[in-house]
PDB file of N, CA and C and ligand atoms in Angstrom:
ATOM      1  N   UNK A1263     111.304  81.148 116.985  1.00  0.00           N
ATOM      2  CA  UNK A1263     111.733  82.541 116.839  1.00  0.00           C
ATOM      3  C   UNK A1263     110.492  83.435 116.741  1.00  0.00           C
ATOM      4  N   UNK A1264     110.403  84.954 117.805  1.00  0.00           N
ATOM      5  CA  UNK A1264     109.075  85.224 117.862  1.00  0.00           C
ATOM      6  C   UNK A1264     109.959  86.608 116.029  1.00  0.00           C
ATOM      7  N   UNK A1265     108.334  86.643 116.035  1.00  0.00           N
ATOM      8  CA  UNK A1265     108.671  87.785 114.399  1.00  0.00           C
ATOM      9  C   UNK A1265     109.378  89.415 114.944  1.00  0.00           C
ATOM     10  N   UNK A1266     109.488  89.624 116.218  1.00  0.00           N
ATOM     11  CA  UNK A1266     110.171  90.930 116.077  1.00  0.00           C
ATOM     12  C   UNK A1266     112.196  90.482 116.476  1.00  0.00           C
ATOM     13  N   UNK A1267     111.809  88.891 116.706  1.00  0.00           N
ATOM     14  CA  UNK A1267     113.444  88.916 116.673  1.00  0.00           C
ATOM     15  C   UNK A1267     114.168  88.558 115.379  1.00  0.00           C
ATOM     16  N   UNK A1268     113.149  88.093 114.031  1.00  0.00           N
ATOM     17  CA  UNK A1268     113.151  87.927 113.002  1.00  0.00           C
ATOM     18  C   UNK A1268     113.740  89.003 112.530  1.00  0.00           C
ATOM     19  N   UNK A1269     112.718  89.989 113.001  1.00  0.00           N
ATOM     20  CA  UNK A1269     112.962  91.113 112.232  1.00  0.00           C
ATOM     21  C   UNK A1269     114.347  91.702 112.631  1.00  0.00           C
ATOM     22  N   UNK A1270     114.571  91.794 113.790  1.00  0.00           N
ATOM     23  CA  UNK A1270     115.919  92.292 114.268  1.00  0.00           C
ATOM     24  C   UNK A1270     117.159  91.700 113.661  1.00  0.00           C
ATOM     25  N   UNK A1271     117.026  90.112 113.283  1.00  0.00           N
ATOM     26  CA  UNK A1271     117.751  89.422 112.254  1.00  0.00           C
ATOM     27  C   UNK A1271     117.768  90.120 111.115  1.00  0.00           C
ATOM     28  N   UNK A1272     116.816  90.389 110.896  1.00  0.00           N
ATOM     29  CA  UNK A1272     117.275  90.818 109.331  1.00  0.00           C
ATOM     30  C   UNK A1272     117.768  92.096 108.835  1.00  0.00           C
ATOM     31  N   UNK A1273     117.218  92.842 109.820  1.00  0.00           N
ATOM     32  CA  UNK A1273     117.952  94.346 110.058  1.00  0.00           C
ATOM     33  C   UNK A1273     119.325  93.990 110.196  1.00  0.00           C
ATOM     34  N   UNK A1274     119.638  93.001 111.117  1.00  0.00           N
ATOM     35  CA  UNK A1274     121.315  92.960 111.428  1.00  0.00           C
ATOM     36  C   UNK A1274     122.330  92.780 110.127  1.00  0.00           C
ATOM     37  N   UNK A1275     121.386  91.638 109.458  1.00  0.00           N
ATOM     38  CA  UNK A1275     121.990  91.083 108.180  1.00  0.00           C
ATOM     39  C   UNK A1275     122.057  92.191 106.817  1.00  0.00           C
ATOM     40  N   UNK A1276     120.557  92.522 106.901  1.00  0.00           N
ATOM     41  CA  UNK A1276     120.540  93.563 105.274  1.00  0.00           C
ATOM     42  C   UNK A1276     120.117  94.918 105.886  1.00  0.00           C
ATOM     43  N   UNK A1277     119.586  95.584 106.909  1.00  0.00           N
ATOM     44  CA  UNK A1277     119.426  96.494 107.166  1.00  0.00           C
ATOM     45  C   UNK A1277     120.420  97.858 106.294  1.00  0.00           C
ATOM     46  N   UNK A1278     121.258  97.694 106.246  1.00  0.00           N
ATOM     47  CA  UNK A1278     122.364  98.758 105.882  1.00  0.00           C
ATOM     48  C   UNK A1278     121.960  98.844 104.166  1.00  0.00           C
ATOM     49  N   UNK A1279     122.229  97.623 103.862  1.00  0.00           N
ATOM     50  CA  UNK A1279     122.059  97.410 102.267  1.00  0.00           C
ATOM     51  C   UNK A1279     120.396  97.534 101.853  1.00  0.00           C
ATOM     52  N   UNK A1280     119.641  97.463 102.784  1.00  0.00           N
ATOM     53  CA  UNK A1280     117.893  98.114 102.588  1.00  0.00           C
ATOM     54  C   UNK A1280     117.887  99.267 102.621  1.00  0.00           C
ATOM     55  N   UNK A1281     118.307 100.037 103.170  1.00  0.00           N
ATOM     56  CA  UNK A1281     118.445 101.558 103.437  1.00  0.00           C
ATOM     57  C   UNK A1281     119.138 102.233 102.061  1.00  0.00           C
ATOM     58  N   UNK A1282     120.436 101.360 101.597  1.00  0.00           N
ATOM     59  CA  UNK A1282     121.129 102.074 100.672  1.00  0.00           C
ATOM     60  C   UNK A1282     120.068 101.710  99.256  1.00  0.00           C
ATOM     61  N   UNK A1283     119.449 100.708  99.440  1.00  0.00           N
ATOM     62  CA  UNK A1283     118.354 100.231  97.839  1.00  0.00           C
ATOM     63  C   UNK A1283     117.146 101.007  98.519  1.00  0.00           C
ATOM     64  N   UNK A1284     116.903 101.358  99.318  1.00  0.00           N
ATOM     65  CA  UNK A1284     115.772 102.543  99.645  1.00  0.00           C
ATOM     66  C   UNK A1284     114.213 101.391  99.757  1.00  0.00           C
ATOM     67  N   UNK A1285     113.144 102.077 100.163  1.00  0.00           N
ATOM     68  CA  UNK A1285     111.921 101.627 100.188  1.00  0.00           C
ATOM     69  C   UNK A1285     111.495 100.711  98.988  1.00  0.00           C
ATOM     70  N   UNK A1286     111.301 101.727  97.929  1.00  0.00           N
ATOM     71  CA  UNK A1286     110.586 101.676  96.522  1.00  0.00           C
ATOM     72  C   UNK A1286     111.662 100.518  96.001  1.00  0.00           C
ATOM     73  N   UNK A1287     112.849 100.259  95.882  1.00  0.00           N
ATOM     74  CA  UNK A1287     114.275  99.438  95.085  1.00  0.00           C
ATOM     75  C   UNK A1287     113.493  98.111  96.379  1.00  0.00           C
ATOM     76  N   UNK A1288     113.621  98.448  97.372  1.00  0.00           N
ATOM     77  CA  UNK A1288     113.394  97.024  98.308  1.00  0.00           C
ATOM     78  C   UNK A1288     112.032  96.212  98.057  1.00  0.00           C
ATOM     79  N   UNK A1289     111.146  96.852  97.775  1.00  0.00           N
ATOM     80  CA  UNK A1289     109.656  96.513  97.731  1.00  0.00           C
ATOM     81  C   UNK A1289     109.921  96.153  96.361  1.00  0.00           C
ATOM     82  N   UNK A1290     110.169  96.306  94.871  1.00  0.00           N
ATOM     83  CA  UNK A1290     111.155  95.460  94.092  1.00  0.00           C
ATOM     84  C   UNK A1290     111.232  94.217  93.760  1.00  0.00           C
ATOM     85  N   UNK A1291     112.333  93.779  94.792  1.00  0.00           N
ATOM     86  CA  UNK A1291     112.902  92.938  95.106  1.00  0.00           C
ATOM     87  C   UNK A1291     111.811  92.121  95.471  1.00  0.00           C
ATOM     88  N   UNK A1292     111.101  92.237  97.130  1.00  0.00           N
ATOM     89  CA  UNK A1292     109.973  92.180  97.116  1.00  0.00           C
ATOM     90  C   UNK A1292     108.955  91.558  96.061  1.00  0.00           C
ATOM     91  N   UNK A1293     109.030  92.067  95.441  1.00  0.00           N
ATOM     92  CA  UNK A1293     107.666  91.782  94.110  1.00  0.00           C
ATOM     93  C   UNK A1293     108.110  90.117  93.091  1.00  0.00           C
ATOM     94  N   UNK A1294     109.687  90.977  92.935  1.00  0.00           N
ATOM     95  CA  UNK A1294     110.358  89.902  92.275  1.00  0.00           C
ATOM     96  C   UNK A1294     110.562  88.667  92.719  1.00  0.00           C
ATOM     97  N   UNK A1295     110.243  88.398  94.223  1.00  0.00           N
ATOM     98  CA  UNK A1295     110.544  87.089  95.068  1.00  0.00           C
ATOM     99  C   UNK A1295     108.787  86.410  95.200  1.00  0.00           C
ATOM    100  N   UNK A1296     107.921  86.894  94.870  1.00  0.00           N
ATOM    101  CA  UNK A1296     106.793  87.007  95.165  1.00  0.00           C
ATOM    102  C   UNK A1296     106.600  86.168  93.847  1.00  0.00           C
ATOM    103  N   UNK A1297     106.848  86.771  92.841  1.00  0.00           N
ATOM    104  CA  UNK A1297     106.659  85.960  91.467  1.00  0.00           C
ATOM    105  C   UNK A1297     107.795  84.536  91.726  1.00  0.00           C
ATOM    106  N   UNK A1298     108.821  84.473  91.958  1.00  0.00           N
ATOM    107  CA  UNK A1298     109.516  83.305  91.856  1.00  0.00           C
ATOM    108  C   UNK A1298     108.488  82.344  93.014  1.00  0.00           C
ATOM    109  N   UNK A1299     107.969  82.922  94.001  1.00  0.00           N
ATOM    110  CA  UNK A1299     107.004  81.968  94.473  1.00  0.00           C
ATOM    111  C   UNK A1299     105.913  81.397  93.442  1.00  0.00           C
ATOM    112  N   UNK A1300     105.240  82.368  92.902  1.00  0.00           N
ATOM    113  CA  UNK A1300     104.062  81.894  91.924  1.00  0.00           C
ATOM    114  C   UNK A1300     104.659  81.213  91.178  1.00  0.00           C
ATOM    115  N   UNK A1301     106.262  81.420  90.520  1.00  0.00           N
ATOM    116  CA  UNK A1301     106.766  79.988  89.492  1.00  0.00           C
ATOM    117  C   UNK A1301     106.628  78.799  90.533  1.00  0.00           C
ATOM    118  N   UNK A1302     107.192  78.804  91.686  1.00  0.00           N
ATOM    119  CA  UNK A1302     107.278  77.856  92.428  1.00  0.00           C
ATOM    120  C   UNK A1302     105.639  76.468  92.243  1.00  0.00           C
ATOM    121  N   UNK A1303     104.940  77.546  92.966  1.00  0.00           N
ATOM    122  CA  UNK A1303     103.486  77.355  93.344  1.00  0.00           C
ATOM    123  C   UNK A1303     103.167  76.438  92.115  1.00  0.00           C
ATOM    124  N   UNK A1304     102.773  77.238  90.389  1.00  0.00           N
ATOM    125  CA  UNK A1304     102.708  76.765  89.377  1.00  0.00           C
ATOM    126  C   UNK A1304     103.750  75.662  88.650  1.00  0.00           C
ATOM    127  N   UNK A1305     104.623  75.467  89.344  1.00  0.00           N
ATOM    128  CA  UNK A1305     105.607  74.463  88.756  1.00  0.00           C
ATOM    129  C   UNK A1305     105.743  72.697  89.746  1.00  0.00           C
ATOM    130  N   UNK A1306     104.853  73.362  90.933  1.00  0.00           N
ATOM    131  CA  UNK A1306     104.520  72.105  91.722  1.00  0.00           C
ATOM    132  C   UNK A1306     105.607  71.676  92.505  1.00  0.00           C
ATOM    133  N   UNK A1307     106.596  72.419  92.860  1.00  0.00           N
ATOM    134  CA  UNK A1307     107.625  72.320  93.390  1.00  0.00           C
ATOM    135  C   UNK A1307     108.112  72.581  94.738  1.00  0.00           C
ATOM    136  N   UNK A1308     107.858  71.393  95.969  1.00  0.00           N
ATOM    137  CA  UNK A1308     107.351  71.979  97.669  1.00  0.00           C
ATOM    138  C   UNK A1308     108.988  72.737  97.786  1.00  0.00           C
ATOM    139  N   UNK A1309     109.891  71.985  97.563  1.00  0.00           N
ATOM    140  CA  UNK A1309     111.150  72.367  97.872  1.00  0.00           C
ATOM    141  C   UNK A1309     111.536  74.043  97.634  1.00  0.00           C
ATOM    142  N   UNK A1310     111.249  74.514  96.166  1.00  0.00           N
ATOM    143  CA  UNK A1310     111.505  75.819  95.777  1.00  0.00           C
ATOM    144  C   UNK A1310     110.474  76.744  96.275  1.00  0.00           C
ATOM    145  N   UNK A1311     108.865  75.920  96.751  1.00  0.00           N
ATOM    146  CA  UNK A1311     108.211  77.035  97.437  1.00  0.00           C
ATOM    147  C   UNK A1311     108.545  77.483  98.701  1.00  0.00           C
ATOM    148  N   UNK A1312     109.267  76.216  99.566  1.00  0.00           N
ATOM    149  CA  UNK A1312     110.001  76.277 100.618  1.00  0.00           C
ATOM    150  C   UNK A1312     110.734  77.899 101.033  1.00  0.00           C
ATOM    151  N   UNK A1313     111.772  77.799  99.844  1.00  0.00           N
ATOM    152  CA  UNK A1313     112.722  78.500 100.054  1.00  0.00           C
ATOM    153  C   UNK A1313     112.120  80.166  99.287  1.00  0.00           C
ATOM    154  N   UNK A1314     111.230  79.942  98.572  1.00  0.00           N
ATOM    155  CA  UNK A1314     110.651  81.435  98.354  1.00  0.00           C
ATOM    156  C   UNK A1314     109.569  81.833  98.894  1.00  0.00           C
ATOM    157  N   UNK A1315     109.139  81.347  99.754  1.00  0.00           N
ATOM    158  CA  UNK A1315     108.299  81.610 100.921  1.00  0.00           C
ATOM    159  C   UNK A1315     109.487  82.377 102.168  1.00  0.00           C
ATOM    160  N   UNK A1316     110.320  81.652 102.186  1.00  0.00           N
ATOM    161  CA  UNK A1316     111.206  82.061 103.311  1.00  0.00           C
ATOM    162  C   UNK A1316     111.816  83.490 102.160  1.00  0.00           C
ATOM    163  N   UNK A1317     111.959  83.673 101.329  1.00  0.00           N
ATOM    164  CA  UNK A1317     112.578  84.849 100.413  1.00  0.00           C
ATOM    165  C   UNK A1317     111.529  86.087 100.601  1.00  0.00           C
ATOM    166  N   UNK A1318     110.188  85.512 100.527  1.00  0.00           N
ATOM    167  CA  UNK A1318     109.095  86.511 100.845  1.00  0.00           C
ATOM    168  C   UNK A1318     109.270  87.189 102.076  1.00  0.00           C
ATOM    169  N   UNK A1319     109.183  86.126 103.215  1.00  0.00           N
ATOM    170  CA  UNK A1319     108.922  86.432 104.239  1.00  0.00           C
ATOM    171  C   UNK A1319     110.032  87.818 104.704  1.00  0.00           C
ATOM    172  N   UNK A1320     111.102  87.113 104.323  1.00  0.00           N
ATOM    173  CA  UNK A1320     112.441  88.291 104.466  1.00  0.00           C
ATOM    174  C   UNK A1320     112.587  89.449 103.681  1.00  0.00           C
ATOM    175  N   UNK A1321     112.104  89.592 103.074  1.00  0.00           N
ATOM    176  CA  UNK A1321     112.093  90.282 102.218  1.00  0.00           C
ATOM    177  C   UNK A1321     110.809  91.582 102.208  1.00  0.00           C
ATOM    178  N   UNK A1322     109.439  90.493 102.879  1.00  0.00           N
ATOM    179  CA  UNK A1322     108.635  91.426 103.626  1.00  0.00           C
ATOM    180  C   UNK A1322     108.780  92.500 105.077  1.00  0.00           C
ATOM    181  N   UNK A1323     109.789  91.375 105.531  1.00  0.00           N
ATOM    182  CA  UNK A1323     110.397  92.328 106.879  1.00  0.00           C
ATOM    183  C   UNK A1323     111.107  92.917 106.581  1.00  0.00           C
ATOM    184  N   UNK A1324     111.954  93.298 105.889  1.00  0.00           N
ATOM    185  CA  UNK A1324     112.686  94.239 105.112  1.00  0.00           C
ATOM    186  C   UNK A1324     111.824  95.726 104.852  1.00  0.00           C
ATOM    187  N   UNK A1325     111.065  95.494 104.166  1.00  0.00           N
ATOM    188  CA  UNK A1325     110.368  96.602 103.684  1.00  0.00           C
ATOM    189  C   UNK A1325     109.452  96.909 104.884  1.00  0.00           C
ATOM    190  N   UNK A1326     109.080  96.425 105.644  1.00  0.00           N
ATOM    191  CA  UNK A1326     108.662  96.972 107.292  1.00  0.00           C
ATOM    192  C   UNK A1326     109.731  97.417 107.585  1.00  0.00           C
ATOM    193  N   UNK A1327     110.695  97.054 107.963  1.00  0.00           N
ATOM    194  CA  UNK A1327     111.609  97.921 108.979  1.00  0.00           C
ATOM    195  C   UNK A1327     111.821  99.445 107.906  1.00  0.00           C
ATOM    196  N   UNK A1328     112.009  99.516 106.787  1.00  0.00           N
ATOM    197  CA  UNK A1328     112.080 100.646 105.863  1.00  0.00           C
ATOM    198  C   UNK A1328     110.960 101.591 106.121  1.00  0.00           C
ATOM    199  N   UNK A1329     109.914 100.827 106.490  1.00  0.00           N
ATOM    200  CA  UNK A1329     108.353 101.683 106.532  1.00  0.00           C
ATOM    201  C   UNK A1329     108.547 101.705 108.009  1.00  0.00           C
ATOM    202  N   UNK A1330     108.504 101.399 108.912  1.00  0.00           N
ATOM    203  CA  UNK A1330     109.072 101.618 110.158  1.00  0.00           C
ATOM    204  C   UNK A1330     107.516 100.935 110.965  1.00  0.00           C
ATOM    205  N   UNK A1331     107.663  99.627 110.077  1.00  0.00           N
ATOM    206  CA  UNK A1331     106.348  98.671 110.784  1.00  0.00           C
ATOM    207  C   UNK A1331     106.930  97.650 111.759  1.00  0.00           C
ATOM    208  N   UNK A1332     106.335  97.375 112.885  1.00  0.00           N
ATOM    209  CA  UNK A1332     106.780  96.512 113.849  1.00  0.00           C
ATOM    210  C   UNK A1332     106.088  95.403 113.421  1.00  0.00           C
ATOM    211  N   UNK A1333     107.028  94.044 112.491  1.00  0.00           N
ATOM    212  CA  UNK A1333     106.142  92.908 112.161  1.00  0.00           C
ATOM    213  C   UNK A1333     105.342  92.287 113.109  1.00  0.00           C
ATOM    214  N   UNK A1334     105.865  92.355 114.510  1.00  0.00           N
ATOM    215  CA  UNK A1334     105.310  91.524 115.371  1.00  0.00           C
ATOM    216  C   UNK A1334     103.925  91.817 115.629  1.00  0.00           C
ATOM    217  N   UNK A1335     103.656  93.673 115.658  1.00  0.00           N
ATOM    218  CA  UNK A1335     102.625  94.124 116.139  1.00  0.00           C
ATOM    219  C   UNK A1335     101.542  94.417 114.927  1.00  0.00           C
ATOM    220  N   UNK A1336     102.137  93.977 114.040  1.00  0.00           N
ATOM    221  CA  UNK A1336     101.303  93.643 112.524  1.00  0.00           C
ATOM    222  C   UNK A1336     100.569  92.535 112.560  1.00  0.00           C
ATOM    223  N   UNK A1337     101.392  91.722 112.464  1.00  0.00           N
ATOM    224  CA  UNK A1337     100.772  90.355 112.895  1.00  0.00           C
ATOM    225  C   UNK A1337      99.730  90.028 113.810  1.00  0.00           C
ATOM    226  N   UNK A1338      99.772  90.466 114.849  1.00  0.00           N
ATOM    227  CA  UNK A1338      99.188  90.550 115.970  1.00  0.00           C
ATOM    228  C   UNK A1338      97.580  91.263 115.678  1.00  0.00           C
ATOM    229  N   UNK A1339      97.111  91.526 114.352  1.00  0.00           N
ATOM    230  CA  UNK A1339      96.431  92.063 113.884  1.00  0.00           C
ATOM    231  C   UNK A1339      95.083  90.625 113.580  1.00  0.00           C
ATOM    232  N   UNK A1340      96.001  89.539 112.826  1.00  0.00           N
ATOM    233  CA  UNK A1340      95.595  88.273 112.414  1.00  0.00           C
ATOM    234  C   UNK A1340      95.666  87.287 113.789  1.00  0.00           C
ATOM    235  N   UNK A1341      96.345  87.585 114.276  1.00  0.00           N
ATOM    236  CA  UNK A1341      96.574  86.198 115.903  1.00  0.00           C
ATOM    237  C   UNK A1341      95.541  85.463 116.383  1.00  0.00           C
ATOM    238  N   UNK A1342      93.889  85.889 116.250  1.00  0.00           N
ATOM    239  CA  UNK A1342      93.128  85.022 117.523  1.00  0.00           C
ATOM    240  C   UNK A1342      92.133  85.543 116.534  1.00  0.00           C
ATOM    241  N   UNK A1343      91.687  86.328 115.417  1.00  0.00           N
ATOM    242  CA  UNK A1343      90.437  86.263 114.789  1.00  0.00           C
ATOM    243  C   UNK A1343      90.630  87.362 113.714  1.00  0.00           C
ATOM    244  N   UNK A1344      89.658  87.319 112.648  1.00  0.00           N
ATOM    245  CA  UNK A1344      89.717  87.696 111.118  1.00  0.00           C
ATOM    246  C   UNK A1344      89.195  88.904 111.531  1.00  0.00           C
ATOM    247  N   UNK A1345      90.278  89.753 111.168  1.00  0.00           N
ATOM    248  CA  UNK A1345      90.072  91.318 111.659  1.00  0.00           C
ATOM    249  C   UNK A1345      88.604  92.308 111.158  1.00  0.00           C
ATOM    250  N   UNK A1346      88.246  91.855 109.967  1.00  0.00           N
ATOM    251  CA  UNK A1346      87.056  92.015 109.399  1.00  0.00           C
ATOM    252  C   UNK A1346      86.468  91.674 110.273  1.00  0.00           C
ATOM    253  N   UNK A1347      85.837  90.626 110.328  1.00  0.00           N
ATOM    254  CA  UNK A1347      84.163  89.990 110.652  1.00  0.00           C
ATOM    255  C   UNK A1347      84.649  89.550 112.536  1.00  0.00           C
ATOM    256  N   UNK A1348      86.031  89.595 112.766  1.00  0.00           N
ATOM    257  CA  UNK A1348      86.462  89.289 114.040  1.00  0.00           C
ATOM    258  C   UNK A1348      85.362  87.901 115.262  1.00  0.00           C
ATOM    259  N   UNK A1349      85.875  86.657 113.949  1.00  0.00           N
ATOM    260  CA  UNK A1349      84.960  85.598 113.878  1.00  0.00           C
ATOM    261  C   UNK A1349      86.945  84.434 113.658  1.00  0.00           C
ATOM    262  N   UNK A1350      86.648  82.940 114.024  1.00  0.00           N
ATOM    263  CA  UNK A1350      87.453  82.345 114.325  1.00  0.00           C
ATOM    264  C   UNK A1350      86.709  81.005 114.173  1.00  0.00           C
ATOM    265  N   UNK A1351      86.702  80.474 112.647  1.00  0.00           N
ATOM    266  CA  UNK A1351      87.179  80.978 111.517  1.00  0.00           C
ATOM    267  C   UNK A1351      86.218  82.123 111.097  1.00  0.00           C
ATOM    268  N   UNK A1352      86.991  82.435 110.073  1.00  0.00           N
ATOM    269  CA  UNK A1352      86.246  83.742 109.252  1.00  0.00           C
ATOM    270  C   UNK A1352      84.796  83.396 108.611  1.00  0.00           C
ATOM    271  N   UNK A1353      84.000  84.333 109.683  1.00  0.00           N
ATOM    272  CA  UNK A1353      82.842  83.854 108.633  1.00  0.00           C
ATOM    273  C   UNK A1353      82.079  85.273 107.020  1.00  0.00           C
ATOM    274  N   UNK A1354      83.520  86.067 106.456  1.00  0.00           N
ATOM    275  CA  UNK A1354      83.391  87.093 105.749  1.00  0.00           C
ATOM    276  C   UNK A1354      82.917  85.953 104.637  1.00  0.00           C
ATOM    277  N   UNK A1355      82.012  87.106 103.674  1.00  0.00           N
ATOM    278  CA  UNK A1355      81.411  86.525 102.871  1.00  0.00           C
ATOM    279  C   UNK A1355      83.001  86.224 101.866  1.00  0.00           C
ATOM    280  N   UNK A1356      82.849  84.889 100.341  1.00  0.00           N
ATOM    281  CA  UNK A1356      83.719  84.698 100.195  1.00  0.00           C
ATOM    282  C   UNK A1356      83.627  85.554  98.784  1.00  0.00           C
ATOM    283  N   UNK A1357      84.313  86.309  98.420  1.00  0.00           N
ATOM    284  CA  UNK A1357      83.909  87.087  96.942  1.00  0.00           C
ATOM    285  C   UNK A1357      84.845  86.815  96.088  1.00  0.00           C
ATOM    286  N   UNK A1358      84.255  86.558  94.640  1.00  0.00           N
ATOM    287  CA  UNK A1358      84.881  85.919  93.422  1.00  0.00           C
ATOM    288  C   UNK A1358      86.149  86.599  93.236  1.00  0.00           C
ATOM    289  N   UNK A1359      87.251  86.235  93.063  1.00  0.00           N
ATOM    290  CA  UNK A1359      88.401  86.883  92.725  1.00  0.00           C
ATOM    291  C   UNK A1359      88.652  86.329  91.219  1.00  0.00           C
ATOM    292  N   UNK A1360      88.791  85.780  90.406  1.00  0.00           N
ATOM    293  CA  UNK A1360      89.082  85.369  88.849  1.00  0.00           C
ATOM    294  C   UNK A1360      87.910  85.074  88.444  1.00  0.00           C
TER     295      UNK A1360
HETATM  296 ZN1   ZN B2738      86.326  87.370 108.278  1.00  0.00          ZN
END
């Protein structure tokens, strides 16, 4: 499945009910599926990251179609090299995050 027919999926499915929970209520949701991944992640669990990875993902196209982003042509940003340093792999320096 390429990501703009994804997206058209999911418009078909929640589109109506994204619109009525608005941007800010969807992105939310969003946040809230994002953390049930990090329980996932931290609880060591492939099965539940499985399925909140796929919660993300939908949930990210959601809030694109609200923002009126074409996932496909988003993506297409990352496809063939690291948009920064536009190197394959990335050769950006790696900077301390924690
Ligand atoms: Zn890079």
């Amino acid at each position: 499945m390429h990501l703009r027919e994804f997206q058209q999926s999911i418009e078909a499915i929640y589109g109506a009910r994204d619109r009525q929970r608005r941007t800010d209520g969807t992105f939310r949701w969003l946040v809230e599926e994002i953390g049930e991944l990090a329980r996932a992640i931290r609880d060591g669990d492939p099965d539940a990251a499985h399925v909140e990875i796929s919660d993300v993902l939908a949930w990210t196209v959601s809030v694109a179609s609200l923002c009126g982003v074409d996932v496909e042509q988003a993506a297409s940003r990352y496809a063939r090299v690291c948009p920064k340093c536009h190197d394959a792999p990335c050769v950006c320096a790696v900077e301390p995050r924690f």
